[in-house]
Coordinates of C-alpha atoms in Angstrom, one line a residue:
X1 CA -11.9 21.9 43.4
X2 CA -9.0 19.9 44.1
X3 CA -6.0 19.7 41.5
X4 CA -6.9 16.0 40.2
X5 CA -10.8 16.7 39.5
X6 CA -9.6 20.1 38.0
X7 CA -7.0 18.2 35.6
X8 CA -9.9 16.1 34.5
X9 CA -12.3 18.9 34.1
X10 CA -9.8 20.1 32.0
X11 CA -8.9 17.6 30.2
X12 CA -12.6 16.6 28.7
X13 CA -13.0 20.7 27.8
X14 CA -9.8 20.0 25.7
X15 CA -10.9 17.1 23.6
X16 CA -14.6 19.2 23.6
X17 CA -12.9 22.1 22.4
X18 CA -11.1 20.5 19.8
X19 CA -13.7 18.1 18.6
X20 CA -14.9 20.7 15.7
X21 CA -15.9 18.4 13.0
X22 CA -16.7 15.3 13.7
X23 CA -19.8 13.4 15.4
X24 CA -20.3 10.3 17.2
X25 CA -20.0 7.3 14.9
X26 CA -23.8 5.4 14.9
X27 CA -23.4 2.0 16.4
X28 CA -20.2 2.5 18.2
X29 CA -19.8 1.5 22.4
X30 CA -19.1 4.1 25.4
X31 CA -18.9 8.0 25.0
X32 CA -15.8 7.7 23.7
X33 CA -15.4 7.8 19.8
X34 CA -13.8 4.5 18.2
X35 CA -9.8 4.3 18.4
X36 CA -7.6 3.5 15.4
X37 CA -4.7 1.2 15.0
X38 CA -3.0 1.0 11.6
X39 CA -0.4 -2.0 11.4
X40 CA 1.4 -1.6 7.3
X41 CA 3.8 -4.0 6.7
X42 CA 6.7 -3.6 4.1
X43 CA 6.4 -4.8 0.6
X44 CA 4.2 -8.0 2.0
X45 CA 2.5 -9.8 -1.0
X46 CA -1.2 -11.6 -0.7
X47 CA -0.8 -13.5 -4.0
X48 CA 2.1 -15.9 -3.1
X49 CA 1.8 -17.1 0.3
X50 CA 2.7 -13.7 2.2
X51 CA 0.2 -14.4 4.7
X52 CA 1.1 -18.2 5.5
X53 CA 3.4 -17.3 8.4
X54 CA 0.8 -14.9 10.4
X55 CA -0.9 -17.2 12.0
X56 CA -1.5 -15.3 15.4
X57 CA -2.7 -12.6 13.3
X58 CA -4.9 -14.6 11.4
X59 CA -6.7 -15.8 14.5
X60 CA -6.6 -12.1 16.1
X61 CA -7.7 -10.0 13.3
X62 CA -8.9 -12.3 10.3
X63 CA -11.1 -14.4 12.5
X64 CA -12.0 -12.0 14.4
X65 CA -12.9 -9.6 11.8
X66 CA -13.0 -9.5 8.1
X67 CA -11.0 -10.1 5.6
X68 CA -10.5 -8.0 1.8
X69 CA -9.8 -10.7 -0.9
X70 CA -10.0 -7.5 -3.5
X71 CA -7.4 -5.2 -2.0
X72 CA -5.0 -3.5 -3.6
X73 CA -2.6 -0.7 -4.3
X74 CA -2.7 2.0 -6.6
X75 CA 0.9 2.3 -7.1
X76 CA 3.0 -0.8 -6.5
X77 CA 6.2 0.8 -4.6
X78 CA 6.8 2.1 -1.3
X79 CA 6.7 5.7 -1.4
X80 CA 3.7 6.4 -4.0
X81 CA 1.9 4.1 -1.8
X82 CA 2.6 5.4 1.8
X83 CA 1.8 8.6 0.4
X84 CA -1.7 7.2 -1.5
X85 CA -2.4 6.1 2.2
X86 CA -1.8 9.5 4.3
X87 CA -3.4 11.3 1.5
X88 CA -6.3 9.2 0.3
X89 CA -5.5 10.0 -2.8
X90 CA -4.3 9.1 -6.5
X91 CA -0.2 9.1 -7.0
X92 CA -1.8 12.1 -10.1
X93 CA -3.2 13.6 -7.5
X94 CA -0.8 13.5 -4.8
X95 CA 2.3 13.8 -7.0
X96 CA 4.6 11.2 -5.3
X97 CA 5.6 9.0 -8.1
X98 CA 8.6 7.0 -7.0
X99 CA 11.2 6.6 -4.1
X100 CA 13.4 9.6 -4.8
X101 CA 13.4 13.4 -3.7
X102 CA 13.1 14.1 -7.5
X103 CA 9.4 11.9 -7.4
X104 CA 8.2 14.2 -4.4
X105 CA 8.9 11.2 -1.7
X106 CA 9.4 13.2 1.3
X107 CA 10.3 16.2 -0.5
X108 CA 10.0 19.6 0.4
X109 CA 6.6 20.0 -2.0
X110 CA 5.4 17.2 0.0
X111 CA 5.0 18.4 3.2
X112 CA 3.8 22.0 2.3
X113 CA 1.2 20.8 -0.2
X114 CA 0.1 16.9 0.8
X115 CA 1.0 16.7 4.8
X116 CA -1.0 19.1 6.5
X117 CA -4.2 17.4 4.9
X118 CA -3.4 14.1 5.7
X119 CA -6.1 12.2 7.4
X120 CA -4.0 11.8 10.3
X121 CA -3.7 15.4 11.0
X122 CA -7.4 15.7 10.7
X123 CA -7.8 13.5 13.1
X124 CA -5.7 15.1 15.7
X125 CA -7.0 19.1 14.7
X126 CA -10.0 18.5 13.9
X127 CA -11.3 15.6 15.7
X128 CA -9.5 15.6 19.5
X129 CA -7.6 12.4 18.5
X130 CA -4.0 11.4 20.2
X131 CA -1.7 10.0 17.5
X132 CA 1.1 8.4 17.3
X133 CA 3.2 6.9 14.4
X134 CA 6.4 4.6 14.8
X135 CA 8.3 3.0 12.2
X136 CA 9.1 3.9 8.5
X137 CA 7.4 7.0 7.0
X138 CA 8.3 7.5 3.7
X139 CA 11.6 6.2 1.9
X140 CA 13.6 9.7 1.8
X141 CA 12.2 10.8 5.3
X142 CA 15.1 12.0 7.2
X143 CA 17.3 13.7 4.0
X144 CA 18.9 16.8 4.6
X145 CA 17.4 18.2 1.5
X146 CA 14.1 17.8 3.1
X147 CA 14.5 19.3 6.7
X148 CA 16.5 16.4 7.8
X149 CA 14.8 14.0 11.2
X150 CA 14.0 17.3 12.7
X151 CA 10.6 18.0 10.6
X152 CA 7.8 16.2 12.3
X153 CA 4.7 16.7 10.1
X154 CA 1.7 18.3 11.1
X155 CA -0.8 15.7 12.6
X156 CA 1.2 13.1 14.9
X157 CA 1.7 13.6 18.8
X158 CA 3.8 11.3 19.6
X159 CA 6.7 10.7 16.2
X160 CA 9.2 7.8 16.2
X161 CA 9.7 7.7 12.9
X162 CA 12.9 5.7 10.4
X163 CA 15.2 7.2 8.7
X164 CA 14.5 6.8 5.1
X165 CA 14.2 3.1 4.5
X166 CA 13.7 0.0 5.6
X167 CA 16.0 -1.8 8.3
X168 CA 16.7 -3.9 11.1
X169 CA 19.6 -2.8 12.8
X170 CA 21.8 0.2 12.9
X171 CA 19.6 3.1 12.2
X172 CA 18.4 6.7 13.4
X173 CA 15.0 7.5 14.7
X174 CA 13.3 10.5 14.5
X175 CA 12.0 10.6 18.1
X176 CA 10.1 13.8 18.1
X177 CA 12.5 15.1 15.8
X178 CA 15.4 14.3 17.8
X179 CA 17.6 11.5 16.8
X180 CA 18.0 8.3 18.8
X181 CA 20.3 5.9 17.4
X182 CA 20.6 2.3 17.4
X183 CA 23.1 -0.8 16.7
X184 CA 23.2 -4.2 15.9
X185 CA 21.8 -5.6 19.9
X186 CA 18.9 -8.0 19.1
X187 CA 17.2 -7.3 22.5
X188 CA 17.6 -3.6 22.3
X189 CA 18.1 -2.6 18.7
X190 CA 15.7 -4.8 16.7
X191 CA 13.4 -2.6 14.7
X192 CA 10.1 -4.7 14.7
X193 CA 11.0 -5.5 18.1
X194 CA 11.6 -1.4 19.2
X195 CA 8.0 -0.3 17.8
X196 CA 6.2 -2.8 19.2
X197 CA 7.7 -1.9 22.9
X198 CA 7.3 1.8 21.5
X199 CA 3.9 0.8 21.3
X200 CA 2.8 -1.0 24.1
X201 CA 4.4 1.9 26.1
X202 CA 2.3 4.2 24.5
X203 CA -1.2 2.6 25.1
X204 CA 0.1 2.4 28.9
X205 CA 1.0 6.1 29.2
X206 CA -1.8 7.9 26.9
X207 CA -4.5 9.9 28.0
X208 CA -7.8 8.1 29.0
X209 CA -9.8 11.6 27.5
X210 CA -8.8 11.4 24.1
X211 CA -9.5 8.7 21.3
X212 CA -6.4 7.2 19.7
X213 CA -5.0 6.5 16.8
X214 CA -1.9 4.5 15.9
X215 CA -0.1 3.6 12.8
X216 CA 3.0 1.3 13.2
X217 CA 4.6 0.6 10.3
X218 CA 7.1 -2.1 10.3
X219 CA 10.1 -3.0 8.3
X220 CA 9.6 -6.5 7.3
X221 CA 9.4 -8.6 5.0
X222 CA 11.2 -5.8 3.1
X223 CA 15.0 -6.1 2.4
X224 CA 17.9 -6.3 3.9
X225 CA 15.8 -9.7 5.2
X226 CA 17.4 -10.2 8.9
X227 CA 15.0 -12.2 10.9
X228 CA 15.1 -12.6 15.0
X229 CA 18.1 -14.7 16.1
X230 CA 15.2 -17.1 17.3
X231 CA 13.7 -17.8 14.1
X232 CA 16.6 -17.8 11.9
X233 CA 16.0 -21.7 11.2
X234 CA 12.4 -21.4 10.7
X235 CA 11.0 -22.7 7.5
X236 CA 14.5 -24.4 6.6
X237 CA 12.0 -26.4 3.9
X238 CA 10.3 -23.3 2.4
X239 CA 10.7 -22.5 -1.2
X240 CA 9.0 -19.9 -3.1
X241 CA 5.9 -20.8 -4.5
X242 CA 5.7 -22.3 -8.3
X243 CA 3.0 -21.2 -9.5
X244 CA 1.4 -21.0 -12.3
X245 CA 3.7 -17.9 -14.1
X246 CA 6.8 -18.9 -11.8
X247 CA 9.9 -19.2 -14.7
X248 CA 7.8 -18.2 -17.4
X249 CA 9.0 -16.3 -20.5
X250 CA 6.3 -13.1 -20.8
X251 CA 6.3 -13.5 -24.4
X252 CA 3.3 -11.2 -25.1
X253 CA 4.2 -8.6 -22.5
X254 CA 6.4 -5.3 -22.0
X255 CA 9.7 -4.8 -23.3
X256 CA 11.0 -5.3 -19.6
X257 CA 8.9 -8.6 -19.1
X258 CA 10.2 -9.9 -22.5
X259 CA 13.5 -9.0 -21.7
X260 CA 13.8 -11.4 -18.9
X261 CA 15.7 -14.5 -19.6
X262 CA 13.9 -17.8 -19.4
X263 CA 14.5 -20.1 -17.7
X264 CA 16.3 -17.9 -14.8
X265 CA 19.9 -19.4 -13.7
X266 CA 20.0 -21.2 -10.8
X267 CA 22.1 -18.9 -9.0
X268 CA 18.9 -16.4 -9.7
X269 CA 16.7 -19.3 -8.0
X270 CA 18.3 -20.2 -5.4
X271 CA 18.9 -16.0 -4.2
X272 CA 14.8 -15.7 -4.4
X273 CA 14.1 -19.0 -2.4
X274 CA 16.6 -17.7 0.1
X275 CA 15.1 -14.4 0.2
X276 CA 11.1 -16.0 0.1
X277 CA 12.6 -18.2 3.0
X278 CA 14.1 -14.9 5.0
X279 CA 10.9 -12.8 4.2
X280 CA 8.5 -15.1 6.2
X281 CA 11.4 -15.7 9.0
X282 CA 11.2 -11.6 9.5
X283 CA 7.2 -11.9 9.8
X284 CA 6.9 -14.0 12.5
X285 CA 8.5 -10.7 14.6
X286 CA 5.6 -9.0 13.1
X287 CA 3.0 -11.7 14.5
X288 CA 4.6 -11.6 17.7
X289 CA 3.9 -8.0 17.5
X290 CA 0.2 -8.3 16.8
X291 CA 0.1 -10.4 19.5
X292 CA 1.3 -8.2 22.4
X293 CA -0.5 -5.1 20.8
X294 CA -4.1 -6.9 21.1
X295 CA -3.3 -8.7 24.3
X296 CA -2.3 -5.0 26.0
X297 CA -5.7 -3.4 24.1
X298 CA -7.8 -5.9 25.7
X299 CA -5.9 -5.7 29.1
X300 CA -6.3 -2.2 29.4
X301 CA -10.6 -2.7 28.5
X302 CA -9.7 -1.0 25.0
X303 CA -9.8 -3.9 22.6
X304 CA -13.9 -3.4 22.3
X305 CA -13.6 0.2 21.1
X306 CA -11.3 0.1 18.9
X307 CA -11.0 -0.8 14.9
X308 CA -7.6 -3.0 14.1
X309 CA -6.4 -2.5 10.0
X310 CA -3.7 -4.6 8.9
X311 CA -2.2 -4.2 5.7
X312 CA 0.8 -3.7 3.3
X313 CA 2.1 -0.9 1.1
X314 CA 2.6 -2.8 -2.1
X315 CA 2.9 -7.0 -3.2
X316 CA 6.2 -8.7 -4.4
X317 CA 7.1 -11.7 -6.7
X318 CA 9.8 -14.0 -6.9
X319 CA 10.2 -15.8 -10.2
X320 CA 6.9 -14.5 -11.7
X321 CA 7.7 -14.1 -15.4
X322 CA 11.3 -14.9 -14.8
X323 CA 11.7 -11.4 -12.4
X324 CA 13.9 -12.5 -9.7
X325 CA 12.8 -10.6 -6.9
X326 CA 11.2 -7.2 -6.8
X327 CA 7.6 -5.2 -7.3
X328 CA 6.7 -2.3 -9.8
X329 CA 4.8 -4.7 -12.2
X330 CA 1.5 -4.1 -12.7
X331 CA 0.4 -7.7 -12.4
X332 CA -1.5 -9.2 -9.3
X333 CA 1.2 -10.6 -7.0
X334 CA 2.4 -6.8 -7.2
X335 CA -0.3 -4.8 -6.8
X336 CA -2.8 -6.7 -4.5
X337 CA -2.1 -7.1 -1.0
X338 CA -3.8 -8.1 2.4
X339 CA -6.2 -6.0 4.2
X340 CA -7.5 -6.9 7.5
X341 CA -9.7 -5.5 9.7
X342 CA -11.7 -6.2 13.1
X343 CA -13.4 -3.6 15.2
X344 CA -16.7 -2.2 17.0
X345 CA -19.6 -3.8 14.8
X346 CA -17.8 -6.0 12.3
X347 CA -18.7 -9.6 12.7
X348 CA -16.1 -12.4 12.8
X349 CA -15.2 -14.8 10.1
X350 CA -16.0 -12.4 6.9
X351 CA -14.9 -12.1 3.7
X352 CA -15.9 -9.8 1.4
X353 CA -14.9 -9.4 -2.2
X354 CA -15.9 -6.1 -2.8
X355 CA -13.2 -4.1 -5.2
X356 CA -11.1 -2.1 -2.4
X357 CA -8.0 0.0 -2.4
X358 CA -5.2 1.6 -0.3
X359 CA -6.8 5.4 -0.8
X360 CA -9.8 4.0 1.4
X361 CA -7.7 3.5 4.2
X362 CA -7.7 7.7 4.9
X363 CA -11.8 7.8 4.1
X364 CA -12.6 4.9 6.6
X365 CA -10.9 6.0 9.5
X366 CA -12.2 9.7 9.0
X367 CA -15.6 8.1 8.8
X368 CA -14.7 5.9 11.9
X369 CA -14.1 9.2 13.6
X370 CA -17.0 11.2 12.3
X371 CA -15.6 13.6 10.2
X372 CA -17.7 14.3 6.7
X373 CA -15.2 12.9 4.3
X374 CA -17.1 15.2 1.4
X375 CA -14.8 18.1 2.9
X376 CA -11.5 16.6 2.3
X377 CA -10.4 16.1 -1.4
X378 CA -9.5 12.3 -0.8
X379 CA -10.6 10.6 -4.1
X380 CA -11.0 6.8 -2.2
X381 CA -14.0 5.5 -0.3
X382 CA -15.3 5.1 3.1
X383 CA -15.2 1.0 3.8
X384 CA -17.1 1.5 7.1
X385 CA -20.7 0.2 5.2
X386 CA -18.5 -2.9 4.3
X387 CA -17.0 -3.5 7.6
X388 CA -20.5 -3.2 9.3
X389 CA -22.1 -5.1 6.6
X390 CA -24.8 -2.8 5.3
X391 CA -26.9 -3.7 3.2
X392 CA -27.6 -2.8 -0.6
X393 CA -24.2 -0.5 -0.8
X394 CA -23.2 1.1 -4.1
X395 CA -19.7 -0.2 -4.6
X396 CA -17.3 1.3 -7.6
X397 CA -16.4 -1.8 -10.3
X398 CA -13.0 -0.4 -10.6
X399 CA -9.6 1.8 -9.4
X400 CA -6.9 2.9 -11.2
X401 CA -3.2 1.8 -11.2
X402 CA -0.5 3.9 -12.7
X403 CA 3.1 3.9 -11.7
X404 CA 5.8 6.3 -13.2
X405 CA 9.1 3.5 -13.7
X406 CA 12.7 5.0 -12.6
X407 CA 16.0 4.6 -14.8
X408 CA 19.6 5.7 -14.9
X409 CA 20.8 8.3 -18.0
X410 CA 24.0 5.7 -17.9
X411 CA 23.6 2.5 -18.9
X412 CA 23.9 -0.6 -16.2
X413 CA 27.5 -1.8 -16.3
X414 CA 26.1 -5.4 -16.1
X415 CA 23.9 -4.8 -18.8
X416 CA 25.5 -2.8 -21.5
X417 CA 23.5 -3.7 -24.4
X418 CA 20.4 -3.1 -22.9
X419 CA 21.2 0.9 -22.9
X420 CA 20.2 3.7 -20.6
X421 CA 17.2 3.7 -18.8
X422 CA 17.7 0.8 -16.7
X423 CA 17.7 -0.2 -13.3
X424 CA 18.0 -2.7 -10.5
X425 CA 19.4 -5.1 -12.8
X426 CA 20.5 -8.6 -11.4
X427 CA 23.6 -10.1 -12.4
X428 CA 22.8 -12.3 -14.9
X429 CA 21.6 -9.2 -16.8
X430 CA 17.7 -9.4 -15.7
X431 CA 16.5 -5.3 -15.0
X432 CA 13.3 -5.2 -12.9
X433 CA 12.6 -1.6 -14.1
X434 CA 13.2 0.9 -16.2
X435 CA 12.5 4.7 -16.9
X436 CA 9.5 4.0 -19.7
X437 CA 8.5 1.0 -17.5
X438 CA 5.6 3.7 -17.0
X439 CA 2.1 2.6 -17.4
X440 CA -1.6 3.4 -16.2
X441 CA -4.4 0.4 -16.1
X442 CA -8.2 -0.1 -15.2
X443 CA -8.4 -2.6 -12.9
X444 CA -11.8 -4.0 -12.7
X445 CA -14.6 -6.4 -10.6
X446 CA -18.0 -6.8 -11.6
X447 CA -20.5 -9.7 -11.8
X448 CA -19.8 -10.1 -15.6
X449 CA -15.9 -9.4 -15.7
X450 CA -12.7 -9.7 -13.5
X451 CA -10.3 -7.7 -16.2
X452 CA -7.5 -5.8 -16.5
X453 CA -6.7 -2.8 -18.9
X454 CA -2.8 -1.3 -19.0
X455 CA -1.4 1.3 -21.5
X456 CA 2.1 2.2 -21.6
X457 CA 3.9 5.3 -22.0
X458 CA 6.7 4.0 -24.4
X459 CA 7.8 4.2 -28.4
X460 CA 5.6 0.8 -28.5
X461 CA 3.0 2.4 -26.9
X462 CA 2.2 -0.9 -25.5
X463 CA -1.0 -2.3 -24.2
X464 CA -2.0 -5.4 -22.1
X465 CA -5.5 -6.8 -21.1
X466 CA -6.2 -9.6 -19.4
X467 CA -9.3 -11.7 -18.5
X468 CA -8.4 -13.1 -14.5
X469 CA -11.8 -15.5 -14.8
X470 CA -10.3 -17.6 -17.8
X471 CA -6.0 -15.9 -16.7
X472 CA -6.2 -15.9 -13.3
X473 CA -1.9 -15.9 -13.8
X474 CA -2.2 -13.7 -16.7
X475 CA -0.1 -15.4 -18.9
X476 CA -1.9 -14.3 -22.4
X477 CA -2.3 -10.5 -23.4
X478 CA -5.5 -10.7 -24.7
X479 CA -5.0 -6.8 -26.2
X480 CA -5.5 -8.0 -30.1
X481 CA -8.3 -10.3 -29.3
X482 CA -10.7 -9.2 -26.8
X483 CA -14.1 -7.2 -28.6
X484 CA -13.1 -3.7 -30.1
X485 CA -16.1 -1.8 -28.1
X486 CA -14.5 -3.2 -24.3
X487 CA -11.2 -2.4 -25.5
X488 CA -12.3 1.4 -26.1
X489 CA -14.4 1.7 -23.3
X490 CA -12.2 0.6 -21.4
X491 CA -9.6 3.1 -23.0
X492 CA -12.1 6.2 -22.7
X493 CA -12.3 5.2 -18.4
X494 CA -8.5 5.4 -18.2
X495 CA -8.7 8.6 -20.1
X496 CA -11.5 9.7 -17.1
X497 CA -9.5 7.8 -13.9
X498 CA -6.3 9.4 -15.0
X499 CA -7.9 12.6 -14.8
X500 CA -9.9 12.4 -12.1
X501 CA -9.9 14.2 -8.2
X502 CA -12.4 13.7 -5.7
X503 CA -15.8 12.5 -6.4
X504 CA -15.2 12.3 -9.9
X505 CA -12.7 8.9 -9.1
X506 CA -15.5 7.3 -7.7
X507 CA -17.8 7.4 -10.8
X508 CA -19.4 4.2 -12.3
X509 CA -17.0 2.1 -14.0
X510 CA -17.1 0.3 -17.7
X511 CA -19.5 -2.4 -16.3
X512 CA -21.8 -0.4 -13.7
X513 CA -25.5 0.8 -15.3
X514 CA -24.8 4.4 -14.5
X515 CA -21.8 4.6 -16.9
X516 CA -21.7 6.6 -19.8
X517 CA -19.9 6.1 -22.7
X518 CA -19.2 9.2 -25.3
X519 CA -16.5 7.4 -28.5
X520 CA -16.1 11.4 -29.5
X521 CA -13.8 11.7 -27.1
X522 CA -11.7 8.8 -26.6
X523 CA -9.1 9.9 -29.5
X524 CA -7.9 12.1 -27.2
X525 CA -5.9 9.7 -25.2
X526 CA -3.2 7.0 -24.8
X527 CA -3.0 4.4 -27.1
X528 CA -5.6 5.5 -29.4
X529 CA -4.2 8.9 -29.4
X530 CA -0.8 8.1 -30.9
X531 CA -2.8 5.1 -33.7
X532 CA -4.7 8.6 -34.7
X533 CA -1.7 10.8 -34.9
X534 CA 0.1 7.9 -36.5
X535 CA -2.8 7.5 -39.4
X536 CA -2.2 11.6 -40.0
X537 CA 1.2 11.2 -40.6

């Protein structure tokens, strides 16, 4: 046997031998199983235009694939998020709560406990995949604390990941756990620009044995904002959206809505139009990365076989509610984003509506794969009946949202009279979180409601409901008017999504058939909880 048929001999007994748990997906081309690509953008909204400037994109995935008009996130910053989608699970169940060391981004508890059962190292153990990741990981990924740019976690062959967060130019890469760094050069240093060379290079040079799977995560629209020098003038006569809760006082809401001065300075308006402006500028990078990626996948005959997900980790808003720029909120523009997806068996032009989230991101491409997703511990849902269209799928009516806020023991030097507790403040005194900005809600879809449940951990212990059929901006808290049984029910499922792991977060919601409601136990909880303790006093 000469040395090239025995390297290909050997080769398919490698991906055989490692292919333990997972079977040929039904429906799927060529011997091969189904290859992966995961594009996540950086703090990308859906609500206020964040798609407008994708417009290759659009054509190569949307259009060619379907589209989620129900996606969101279960935690609306980077890091719970990121973590939410590697883990398919809960930010309760997964313990990343915010962007610090000290909120388990990254941290040391992390990667012993979350990383080795991410869905991308099943893939590669479990299920003979090649994988490769480029771009940011998670915000503290690289601290010394944490094992520094060295640690690679378990599951990726091929690492080129950021140093903690999101830039453009002068930073360190992890390559392989070596660091590689780079300047301020546009052709050589630009980050969207380096990962999607990274990547073409990578579906050149990997093995033709092995399925792939590729998440490139990129830094835009996220802040600092620096576009490519050849669309710095682009969309000179962009402004951010006013809509319908641009500039407007959140009278009914949070302390930290409330707090917000209305209307906002012009100083405050003219920094968000300039930063909605720069946001879409640093996209059109990320469509010219789309681009080259499909064009290489269909040059190299892999474009067929393979399933395309383009999302974000979390929305953004500028103005909403008289919030200059940020995300956190637990409002729509913050929590919903785009989700993408074309592939083997999805038909072009679709949209579904279905009620999706991030922590079905893990699921699907297990499923994609063929690994039984009822061994993992994910607590999201496989989207592959969706994407193939099935018929008469049981669908959940709702997901949870909960996000722990962060906050300084000092008080903001701009903001004095506002106390400890606060942070990212703006000048003018307008703080776009806070330490009890901490709340958990029921976000739900069904054919007789489109509503949304919040409690909040504070001395208020504040709540806010809205109906999105008759609110779609949700300017009125509807909390004091809306019919005493919902508002309990609604209560006792945050009590049971809060709780939940597994197959337990993917029981039927307030408005399915199958739910079951039991009032004996909703006094244990939240809001009702402290009006109980409160009457004892």
């Amino acid at each position: 046997m000469s040395p090239a048929v025995w390297g290909l001999a050997l080769a398919a007994l490698l991906v055989l031998s490692r292919d333990w748990g997972c079977a040929q997906v039904a429906g799927t081309s060529g011997a091969r199983k189904p290859s992966v690509v995961l594009i996540l953008t950086d703090d990308q909204d859906v609500c206020l235009g964040g798609m407008t400037p994708l417009k290759k994109t659009s054509a190569l995935i949307a259009d060619m694939g379907i589209s989620f008009s129900n996606a969101y996130v279960p935690s609306a910053l980077c890091c719970p998020s990121r973590a939410s989608i590697l883990t398919g699970k809960y930010p309760h169940n997964h313990h990343v709560v915010n962007n610090t060391l000290e909120g388990n981004c990254s941290s040391k508890s992390w990667q012993k406990i979350q990383e080795p059962y991410t869905f991308p190292a099943l893939l590669k153990s479990m299920c003979g995949y090649q994988t490769f990741f480029a771009g940011k990981y998670l915000n503290e990924y690289g601290a010394e604390d944490a094992g520094g740019i060295g640690h690679v976690p378990p599951g990726w062959s091929f690492w080129y990941a950021l140093e903690k967060n999101s830039k453009y130019y002068n930073y360190t890469l992890s390559v392989n756990g070596k660091a590689r760094r780079h300047g301020e050069n546009y052709s050589a240093d630009y980050l969207t620009d380096v990962l999607a060379n990274m990547s073409l290079d990578f579906l050149e040079y990997k093995s033709n044995f092995e399925p792939f799977f590729m998440m490139i995560s990129t830094p835009a629209p996220h802040s600092p904002w620096i576009p490519a020098p050849q669309y710095k003038k682009s969309f000179q006569n962009v402004s951010a959206p006013r809509n319908g809760n641009f500039n407007i006082h959140g009278k009914d809401k949070h302390w930290l809505i409330r707090q917000a001065k209305t209307p906002m300075t012009n100083s405050s308006i003219q920094f968000l139009d300039d930063a909605f402006r720069k946001r879409w500028q640093t996209l059109l990078s990320v469509d010219d990365l789309i681009e080259k990626l499909v064009k290489k996948l269909e040059l190299l005959g892999e474009l067929d076989n393979t399933y395309i997900f383009y999302t974000s980790d979390n929305g953004f808003h500028t103005g909403q509610f008289s919030l200059p720029i940020d995300k956190r909120q637990l409002y729509e523009f913050d929590i919903k984003v785009p989700l993408l997806v074309r592939g083997p068996g999805i038909k072009p032009n679709q949209t579904n509506k279905m009620l999706v989230a991030n922590i079905d991101l893990g699921p699907t491409i297990l499923d994609i794969a063929g690994f039984d997703i009822n061994k993992t511990q994910m607590d999201g849902m496989s989207l592959l009946p969706l994407l193939r269209g099935d018929k008469n799928v049981t669908w959940r009516s709702d997901v949870l949202i909960e996000y722990q806020g962060e906050g300084h023991n000092s008080s903001d030097p701009t903001c004095p009279a506002l106390g400890p507790g606060v942070t990212h403040c703006f000048p003018d005194c307008v703080c776009e979180d806070s330490y009890n900005n901490t709340y958990a809600c029921v976000r739900t879809l069904s054919t007789s409601w489109d509503l949304q449940y919040c409690e909040f951990d504070d001395r208020e212990v504040f709540v806010e409901v809205y109906n999105l059929t008759a609110d779609p901006h949700q300017l009125t808290n509807i909390a004091k008017t809306i019919d005493q049984e919902i508002l309990e029910k609604m209560n006792y499922r945050l009590m049971m999504l809060q709780s939940c792991s597994g197959a337990t977060c993917r029981t039927p919601g307030v408005f399915d058939p199958g739910y079951r409601f039991d009032p004996r136990l909703m006094f244990s909880h939240g809001i009702w909880a402290h009006k109980l303790s409160t009457r004892s006093l």
